[in-house]
Coordinates of C-alpha atoms in Angstrom, one line a residue:
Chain A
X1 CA -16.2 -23.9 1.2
X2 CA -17.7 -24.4 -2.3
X3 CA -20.3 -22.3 -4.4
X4 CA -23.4 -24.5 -4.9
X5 CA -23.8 -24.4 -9.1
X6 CA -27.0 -22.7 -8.5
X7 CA -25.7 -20.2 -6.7
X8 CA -23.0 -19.0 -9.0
X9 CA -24.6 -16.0 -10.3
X10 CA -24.8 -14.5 -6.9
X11 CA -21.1 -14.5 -6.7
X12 CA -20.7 -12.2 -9.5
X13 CA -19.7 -8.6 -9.8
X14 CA -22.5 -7.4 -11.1
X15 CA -26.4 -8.5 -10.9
X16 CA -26.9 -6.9 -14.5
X17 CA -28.3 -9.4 -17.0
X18 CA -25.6 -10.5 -19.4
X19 CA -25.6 -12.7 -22.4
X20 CA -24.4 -15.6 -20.3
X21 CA -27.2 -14.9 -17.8
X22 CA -30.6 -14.9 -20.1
X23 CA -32.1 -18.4 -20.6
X24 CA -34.7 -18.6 -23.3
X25 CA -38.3 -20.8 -22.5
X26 CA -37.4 -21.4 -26.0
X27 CA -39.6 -24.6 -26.0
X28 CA -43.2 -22.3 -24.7
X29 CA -46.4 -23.0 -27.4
X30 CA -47.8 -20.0 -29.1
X31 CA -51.1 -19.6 -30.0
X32 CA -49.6 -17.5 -33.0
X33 CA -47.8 -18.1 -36.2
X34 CA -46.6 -15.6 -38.4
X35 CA -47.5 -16.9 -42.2
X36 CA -46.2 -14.1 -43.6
X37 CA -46.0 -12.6 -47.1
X38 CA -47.0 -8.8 -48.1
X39 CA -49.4 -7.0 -49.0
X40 CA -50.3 -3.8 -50.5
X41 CA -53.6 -1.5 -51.4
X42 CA -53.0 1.8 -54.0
X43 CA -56.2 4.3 -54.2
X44 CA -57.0 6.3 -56.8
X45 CA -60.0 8.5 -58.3
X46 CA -62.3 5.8 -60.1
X47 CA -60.4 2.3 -58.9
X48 CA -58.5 0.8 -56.4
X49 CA -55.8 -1.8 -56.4
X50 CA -55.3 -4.6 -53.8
X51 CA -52.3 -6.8 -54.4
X52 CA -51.1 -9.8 -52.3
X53 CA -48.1 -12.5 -52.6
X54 CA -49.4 -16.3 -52.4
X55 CA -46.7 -17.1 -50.7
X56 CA -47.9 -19.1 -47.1
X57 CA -44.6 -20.0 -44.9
X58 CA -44.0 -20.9 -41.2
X59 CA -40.5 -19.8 -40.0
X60 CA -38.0 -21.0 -43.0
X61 CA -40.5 -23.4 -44.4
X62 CA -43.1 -22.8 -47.2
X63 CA -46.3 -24.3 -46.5
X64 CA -47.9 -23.4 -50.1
X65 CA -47.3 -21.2 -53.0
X66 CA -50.5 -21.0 -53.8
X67 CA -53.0 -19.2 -51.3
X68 CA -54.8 -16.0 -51.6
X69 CA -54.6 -13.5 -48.9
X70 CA -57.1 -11.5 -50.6
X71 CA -61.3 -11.5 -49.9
X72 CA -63.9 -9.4 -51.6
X73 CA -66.3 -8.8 -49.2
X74 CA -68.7 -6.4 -50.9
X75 CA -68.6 -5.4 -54.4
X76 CA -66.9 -2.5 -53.7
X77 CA -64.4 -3.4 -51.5
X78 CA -61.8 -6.0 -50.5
X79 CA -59.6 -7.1 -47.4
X80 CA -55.8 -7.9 -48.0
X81 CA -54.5 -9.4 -44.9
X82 CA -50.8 -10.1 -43.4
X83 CA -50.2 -12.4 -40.6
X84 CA -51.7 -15.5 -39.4
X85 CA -53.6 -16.9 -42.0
X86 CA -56.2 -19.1 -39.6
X87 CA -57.0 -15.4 -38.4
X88 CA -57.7 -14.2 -42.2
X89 CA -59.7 -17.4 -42.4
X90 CA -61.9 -16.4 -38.8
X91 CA -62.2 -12.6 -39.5
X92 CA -63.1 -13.1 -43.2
X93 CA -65.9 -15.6 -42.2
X94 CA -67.1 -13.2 -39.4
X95 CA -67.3 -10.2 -41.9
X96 CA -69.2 -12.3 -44.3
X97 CA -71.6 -13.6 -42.1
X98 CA -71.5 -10.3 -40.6
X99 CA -72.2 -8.8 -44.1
X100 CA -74.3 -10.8 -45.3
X101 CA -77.1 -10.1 -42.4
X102 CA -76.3 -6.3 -43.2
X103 CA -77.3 -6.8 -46.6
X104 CA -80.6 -8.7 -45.3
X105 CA -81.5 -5.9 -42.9
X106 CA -81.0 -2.8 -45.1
X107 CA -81.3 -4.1 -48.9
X108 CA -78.1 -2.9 -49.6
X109 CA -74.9 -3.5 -49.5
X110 CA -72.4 -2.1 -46.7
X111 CA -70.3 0.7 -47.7
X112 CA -66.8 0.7 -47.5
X113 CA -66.7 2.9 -44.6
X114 CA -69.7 1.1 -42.9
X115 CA -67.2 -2.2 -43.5
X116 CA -64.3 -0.4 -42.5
X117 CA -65.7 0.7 -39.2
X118 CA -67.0 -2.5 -38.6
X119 CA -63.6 -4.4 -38.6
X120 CA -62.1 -1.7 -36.7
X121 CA -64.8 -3.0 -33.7
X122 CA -64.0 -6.9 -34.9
X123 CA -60.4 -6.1 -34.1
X124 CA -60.5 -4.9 -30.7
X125 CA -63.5 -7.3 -29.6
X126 CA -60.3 -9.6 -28.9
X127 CA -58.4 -7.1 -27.7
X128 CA -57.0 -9.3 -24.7
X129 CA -56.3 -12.4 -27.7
X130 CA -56.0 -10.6 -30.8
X131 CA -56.2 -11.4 -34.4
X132 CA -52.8 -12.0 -35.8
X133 CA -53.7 -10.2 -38.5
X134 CA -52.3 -6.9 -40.0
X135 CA -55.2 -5.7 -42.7
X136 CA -56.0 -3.8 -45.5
X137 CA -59.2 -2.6 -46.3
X138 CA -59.4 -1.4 -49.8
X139 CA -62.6 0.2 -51.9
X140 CA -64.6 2.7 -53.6
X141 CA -66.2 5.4 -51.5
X142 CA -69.9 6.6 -52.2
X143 CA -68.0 9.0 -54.9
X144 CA -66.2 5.9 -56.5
X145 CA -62.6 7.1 -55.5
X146 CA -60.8 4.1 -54.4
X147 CA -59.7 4.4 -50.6
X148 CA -57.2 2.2 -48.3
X149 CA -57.6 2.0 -45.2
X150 CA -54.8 0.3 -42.9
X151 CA -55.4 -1.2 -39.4
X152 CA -53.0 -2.8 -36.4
X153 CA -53.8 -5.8 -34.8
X154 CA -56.2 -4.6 -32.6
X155 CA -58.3 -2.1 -34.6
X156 CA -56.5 0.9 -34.6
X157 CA -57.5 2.3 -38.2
X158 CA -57.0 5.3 -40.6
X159 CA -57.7 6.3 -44.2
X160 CA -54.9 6.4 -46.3
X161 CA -53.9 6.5 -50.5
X162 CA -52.0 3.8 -50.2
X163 CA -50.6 1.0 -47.6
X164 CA -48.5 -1.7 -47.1
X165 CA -48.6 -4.5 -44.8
X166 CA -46.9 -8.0 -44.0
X167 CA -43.5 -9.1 -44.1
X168 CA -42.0 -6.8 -47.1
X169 CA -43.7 -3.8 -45.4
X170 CA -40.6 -1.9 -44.9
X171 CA -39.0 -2.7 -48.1
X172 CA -42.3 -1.9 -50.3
X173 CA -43.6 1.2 -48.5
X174 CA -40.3 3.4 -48.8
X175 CA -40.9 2.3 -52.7
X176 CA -43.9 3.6 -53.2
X177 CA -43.9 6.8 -50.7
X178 CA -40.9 7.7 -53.0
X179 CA -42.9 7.1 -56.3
X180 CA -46.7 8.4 -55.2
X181 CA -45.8 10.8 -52.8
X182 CA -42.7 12.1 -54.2
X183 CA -40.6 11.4 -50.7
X184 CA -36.7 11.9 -51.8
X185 CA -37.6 11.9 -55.3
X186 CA -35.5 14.5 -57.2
X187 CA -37.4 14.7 -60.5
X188 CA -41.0 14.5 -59.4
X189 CA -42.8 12.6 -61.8
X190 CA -45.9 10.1 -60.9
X191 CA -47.8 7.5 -62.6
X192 CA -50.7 8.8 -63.9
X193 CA -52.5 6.0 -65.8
X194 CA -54.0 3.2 -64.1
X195 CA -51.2 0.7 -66.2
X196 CA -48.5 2.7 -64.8
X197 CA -49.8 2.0 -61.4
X198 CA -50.0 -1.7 -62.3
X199 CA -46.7 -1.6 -63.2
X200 CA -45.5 -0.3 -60.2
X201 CA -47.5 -2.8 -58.1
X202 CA -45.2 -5.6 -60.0
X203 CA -42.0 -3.9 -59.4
X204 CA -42.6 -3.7 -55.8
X205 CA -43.6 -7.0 -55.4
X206 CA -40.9 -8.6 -57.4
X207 CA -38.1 -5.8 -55.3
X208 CA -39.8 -7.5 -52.2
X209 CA -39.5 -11.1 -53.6
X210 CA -36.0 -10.2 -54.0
X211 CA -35.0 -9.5 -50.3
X212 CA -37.8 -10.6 -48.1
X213 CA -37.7 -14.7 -48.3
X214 CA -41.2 -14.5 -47.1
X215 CA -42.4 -13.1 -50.0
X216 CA -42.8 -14.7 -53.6
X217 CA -44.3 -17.4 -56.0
X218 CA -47.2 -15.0 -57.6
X219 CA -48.7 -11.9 -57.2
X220 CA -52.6 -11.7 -57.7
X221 CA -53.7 -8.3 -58.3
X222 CA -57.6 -7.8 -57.8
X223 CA -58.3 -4.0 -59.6
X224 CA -61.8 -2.8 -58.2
X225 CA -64.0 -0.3 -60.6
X226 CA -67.7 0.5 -60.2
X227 CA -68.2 -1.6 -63.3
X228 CA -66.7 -4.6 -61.7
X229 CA -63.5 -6.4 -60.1
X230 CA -60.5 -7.8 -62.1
X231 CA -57.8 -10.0 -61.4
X232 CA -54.4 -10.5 -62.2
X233 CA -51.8 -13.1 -61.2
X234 CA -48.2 -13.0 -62.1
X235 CA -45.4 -14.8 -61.2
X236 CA -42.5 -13.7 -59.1
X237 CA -39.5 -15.4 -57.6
X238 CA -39.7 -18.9 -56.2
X239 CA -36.5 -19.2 -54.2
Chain B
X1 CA -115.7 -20.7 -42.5
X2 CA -118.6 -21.0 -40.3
X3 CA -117.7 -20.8 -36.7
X4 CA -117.4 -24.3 -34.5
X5 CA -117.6 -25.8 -30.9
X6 CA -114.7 -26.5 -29.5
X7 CA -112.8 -24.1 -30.9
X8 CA -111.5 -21.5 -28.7
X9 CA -107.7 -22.8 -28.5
X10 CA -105.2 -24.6 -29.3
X11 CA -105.4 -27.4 -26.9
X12 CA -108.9 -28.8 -27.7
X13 CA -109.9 -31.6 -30.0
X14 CA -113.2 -31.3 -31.9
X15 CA -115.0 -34.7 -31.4
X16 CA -114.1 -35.3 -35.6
X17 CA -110.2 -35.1 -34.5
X18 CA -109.5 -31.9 -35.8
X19 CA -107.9 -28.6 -34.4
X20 CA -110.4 -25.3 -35.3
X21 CA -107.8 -23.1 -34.2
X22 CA -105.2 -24.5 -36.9
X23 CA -107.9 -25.4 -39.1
X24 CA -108.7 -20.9 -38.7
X25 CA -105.2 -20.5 -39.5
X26 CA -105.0 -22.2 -42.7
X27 CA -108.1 -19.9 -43.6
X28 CA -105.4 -16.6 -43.1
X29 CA -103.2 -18.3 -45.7
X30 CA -106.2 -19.2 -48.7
X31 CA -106.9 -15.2 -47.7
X32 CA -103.7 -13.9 -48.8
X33 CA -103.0 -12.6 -52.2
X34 CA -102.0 -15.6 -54.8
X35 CA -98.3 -17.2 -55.1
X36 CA -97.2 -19.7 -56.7
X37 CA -94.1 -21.8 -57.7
X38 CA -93.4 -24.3 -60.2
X39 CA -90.0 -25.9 -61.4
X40 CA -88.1 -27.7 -63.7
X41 CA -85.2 -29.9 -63.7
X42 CA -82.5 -26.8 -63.7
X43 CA -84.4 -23.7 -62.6
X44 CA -87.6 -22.6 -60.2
X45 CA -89.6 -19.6 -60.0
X46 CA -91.8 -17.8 -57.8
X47 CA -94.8 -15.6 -59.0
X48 CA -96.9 -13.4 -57.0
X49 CA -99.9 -11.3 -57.5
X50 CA -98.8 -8.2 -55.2
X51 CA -101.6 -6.0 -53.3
X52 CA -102.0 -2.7 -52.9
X53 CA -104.1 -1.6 -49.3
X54 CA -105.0 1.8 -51.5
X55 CA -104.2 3.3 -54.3
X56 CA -102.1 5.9 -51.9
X57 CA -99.9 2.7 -50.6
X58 CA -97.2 0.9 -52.2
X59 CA -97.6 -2.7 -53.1
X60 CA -96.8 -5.6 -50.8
X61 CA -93.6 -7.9 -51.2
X62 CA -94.4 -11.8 -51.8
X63 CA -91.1 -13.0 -52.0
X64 CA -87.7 -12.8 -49.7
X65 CA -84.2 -14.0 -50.9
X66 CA -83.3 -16.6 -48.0
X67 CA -80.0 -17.2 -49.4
X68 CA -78.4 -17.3 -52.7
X69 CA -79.5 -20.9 -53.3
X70 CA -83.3 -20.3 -51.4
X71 CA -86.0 -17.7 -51.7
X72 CA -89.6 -18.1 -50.4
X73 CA -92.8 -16.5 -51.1
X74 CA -95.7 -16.1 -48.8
X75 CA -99.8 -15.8 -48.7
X76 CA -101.3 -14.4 -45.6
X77 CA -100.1 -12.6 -42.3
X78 CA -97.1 -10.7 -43.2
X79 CA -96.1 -9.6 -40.1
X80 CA -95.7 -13.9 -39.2
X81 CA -94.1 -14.7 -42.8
X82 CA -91.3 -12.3 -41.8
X83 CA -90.5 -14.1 -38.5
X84 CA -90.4 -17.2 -40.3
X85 CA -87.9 -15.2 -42.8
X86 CA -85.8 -13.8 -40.4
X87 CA -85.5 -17.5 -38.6
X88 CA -84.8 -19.0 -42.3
X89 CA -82.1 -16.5 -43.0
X90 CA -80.4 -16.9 -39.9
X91 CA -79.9 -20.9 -40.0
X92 CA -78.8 -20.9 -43.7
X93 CA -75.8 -18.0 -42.3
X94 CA -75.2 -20.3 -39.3
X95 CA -75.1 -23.4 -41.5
X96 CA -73.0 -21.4 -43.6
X97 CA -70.6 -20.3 -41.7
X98 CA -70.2 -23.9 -39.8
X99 CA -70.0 -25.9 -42.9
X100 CA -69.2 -23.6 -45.9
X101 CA -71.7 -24.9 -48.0
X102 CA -75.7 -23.6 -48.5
X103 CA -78.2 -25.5 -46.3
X104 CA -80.0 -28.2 -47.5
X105 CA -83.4 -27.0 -48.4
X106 CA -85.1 -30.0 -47.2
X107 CA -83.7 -29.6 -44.3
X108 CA -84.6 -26.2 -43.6
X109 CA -88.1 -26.6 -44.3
X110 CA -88.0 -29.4 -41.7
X111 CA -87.0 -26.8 -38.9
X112 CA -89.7 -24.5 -40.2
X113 CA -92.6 -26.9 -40.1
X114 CA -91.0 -28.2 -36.5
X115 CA -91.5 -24.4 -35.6
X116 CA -94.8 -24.4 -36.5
X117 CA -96.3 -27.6 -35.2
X118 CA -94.8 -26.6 -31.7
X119 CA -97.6 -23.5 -32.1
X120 CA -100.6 -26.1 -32.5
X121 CA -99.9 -27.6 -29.6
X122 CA -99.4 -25.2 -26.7
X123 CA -102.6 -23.3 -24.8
X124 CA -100.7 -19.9 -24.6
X125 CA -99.7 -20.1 -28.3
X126 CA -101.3 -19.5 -31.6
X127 CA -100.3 -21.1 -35.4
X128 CA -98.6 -18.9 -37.5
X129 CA -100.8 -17.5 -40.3
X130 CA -98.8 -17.8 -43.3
X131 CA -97.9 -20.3 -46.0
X132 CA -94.6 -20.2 -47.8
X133 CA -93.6 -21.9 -50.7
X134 CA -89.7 -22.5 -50.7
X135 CA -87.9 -22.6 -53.8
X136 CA -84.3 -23.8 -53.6
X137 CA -81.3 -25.7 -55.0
X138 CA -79.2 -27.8 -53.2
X139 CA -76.8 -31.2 -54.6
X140 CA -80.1 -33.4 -53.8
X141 CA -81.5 -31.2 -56.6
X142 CA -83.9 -28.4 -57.6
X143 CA -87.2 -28.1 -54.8
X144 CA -90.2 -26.4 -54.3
X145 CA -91.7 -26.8 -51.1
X146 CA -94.9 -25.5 -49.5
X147 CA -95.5 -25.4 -45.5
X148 CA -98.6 -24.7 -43.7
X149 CA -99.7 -23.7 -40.2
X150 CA -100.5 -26.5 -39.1
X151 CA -96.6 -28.0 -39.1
X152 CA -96.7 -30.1 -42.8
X153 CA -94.8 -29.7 -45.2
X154 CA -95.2 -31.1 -48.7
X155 CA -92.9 -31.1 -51.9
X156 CA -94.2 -30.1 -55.2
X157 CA -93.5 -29.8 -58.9
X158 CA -95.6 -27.0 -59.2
X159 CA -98.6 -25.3 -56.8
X160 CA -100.5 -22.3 -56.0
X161 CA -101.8 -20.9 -52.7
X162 CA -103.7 -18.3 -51.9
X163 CA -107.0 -16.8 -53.4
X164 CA -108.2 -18.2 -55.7
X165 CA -105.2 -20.4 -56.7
X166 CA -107.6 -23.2 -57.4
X167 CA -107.9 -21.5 -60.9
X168 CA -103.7 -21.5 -61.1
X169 CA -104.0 -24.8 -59.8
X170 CA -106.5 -26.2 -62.6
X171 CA -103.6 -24.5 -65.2
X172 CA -100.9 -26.4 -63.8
X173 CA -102.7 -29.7 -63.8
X174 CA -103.6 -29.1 -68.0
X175 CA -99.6 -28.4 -68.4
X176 CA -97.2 -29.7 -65.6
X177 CA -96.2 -32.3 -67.9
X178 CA -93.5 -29.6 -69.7
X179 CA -92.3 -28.4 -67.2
X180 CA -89.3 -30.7 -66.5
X181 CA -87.6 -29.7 -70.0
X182 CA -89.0 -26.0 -70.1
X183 CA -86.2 -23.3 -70.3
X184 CA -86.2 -20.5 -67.8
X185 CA -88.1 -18.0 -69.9
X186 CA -90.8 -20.6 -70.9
X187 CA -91.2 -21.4 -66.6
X188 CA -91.9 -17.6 -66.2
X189 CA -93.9 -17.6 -69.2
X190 CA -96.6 -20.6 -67.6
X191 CA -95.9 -18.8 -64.3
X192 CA -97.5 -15.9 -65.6
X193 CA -100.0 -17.5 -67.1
X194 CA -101.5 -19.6 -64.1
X195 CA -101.2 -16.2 -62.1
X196 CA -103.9 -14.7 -65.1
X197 CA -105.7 -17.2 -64.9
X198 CA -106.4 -16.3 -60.9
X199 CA -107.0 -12.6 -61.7
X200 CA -110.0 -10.7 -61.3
X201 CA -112.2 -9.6 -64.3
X202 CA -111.3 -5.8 -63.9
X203 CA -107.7 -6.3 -62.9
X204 CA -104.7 -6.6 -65.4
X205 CA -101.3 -7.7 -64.5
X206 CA -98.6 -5.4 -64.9
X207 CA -95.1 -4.6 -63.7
X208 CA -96.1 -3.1 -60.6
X209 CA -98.3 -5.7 -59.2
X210 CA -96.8 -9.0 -60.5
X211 CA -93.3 -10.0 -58.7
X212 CA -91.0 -13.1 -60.2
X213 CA -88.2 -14.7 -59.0
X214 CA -85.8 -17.1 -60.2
X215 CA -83.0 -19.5 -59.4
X216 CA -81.4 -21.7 -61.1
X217 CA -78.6 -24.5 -60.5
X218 CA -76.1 -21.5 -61.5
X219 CA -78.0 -18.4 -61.3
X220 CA -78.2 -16.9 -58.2
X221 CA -81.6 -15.6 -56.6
X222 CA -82.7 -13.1 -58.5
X223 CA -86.0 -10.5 -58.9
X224 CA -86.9 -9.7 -62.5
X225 CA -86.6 -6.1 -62.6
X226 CA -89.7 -3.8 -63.7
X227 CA -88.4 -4.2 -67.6
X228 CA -88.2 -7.6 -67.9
X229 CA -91.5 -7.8 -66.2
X230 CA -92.7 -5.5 -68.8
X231 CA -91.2 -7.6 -71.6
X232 CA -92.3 -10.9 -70.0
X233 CA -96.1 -9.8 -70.2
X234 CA -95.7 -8.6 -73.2
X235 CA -94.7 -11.8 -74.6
X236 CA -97.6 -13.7 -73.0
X237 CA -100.5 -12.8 -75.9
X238 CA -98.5 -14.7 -78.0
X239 CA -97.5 -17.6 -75.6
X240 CA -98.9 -21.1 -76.1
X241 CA -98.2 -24.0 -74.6
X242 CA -99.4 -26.3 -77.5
X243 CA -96.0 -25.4 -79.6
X244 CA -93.5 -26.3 -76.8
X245 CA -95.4 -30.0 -77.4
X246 CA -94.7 -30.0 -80.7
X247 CA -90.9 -28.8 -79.8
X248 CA -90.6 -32.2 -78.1

């Protein structure tokens, strides 16, 4: 008597999945795409720094080394976005339309915890189709002391000093817990001057470029005071 | 206006072929407190004469930012100029967000006069009381529109409504000629100007009761705050036309 083909698993010893057992749907569309890069938000009294790579890729391709994942939406405060970057495109749309009728309605604009809150709420409206989007919001409070504050894909949000989000999470956020925080740091010294910040923003980026091959091409740093917003792009690995 | 025959609504022709209750309306707008508008080939602004219900009240706002690229100002019922606002705000963010570029201002106006001829001609409805002149920039250029209750619209280089804006209006006819190569600060200037013209005897314009806006093909919607006002007013003893003829 002979084992029909597809009935050779039932002939086996034991019915636990093995290697040999699993077939992939390898072949299934996603709605999703993971475009990758990093980015990261430092807070401190008076300013806050938001820093993204410009590096857009789609498995082991690049698609462009040129596009920002970084949006001001008030003057005060900016998104930095990880993830899908037709998300970025949606949500930053929606929070400028969004904004925009805020500023109508109450002659002024939205503070940075009013905007905060109000992504938070963006997030989990598609709570059952998120946003592939891992965000950073980043800006002066009412007192002018730069706050980040970091969200999941579905809104879940809280205040932080600093964040890190995207594909070179890992590798940057053990970096700078270890030089802000003072994590496993054996002489405790931290940057004090808004340059040394700077500084350290490049050296995390360009530690990232070096592992992560999601991450590279240019950082663009956008440094938010109350006098105003500047921006900074440097170069970083291409490879 | 001396009160008609056939003029209880909407829906009823006067044997002439006119529409009292529109006709009414229009009235509301030459009621309101003066506005006016004028442009030139790069920039447009807005004057208004503000007013002030009592001396214990604040003054009324003439003009509303529509978008960066759009701003309007208004003469008569308020309370209908801002439902008109509200409407105008709300295409230009849909537009914006559909097509990532500003509305055309043409365009607009067109939806905004179609909103208000389908008040003239319903029996449950009345015409909006209020008469906006749009300023705005778009790539066909830089416009100043004026629309009515009755449902027209009518593009302008320069014009007045309100009361007396005939007075403004007389102004701009001696000196529209310069104002395709006037510079911002001239535009105010004969802005200003018509608006004193229109004035009262006994009143005087100041910071508090004159408002100005401006756009321009790269300047943003903007009010002029209570110094510039100051300084503005201040510089319109000296102002005369004649010399910007002999510029040119």
């Amino acid at each position: 008597m002979y084992i029909p083909v597809n009935e050779v698993q039932k002939h086996f010893k034991s019915e636990t999945p093995m290697m040999s057992n699993i077939t992939h749907k390898s072949d299934q569309w996603s709605p999703y795409h993971d475009n990758s890069g990093t980015v990261l938000a430092i807070g401190i009294p008076g300013a806050v720094l938001v820093a993204g790579d410009t590096r857009l890729s789609n498995g082991y391709n690049i698609l462009t080394r040129d596009a920002t994942k970084l949006s001001q939406l008030t003057d005060k405060c900016v998104l930095a976005t990880a993830g899908q970057y037709a998300d970025f495109i949606a949500l930053r749309k929606f929070l400028q339309q969004r904004l925009q009728l805020y500023e109508f309605q109450n002659e002024v604009q939205a503070s940075t915890q009013t905007v905060a809150h109000l992504l938070s709420r963006e997030l989990y409206s598609r709570r059952f189709f998120p946003y592939y989007t891992f965000n950073l919001l980043a800006g002066l409070d009412e007192n002018n002391h730069g706050v980040v504050y970091g969200y999941d894909a579905i809104g879940s949000y809280d205040q932080m000093t600093y964040g890190v989000q995207g594909s070179g999470q890992e590798l940057v956020v053990a970096v700078l817990d270890n030089q802000l925080k003072g994590y496993n740091k054996i002489n405790k010294t931290f940057p004090q001057t808004q340059q040394e910040i700077l500084d350290l923003i490049l050296d995390c980026f360009s530690c990232a470029a070096e592992r992560d091959i999601h991450t590279g091409d240019n950082v663009e740093i956008l440094i938010i005071t109350p006098t105003g917003t500047e921006r900074i792009v440097k170069p970083l690995r291409k490879d | 206006m001396l009160k008609h025959l056939y003029d209880t609504d909407c829906v009823t022709w006067s044997p002439q072929g006119k529409l009292f209750q529109v006709e009414y309306a229009m009235e509301a707008v030459k009621q309101g407190s003066i506005c006016l508008g004028l442009k030139s080939s790069e920039n447009v602004v807005l004057c208004s004469l503000k007013r002030q219900p009592s001396e214990l009240a604040g003054y009324q706002e003439k003009q509303f930012k529509i978008d960066d690229h759009m701003a309007i100002a208004i003469a008569g019922l308020t309370a209908d100029a801002r439902v008109l606002c509200k409407y105008m705000r709300t295409e230009c963010l849909e537009y914006k967000y559909t097509y990532e570029s500003h509305h055309p201002v043409g365009r607009l106006v067109f939806k905004v006069a179609e909103k208000s001829q389908h008040k003239t001609q319903s029996g449950a409805k009345r015409p909006y009381g209020v008469g906006l002149l749009v300023a705005g920039i778009d790539p066909n250029g830089v416009h100043l529109f004026e629309t009515c209750p009755s449902g027209n619209y009518y593009e302008y280089k320069c014009q007045a409504i309100g009361s007396r804006s005939q007075a403004a209006r007389t102004y701009f006819e001696s000196w529209f000629h310069l104002f395709e190569k006037s510079t911002l600060e001239q535009l105010v200037l004969h802005g200003l100007s018509a608006i004193k013209k229109a004035i009262m005897e006994d009143e005087e314009l100041n910071e508090k009761n004159v408002e100005v806006g401006i756009l321009g093909k790269n300047l943003k919607f903007t009010h002029l705050n209570a110094q510039e006002l100051k300084d503005y007013i201040a510089k319109l003893e000296g102002f005369n036309p004649n010399s910007q003829i002999q510029q040119e």
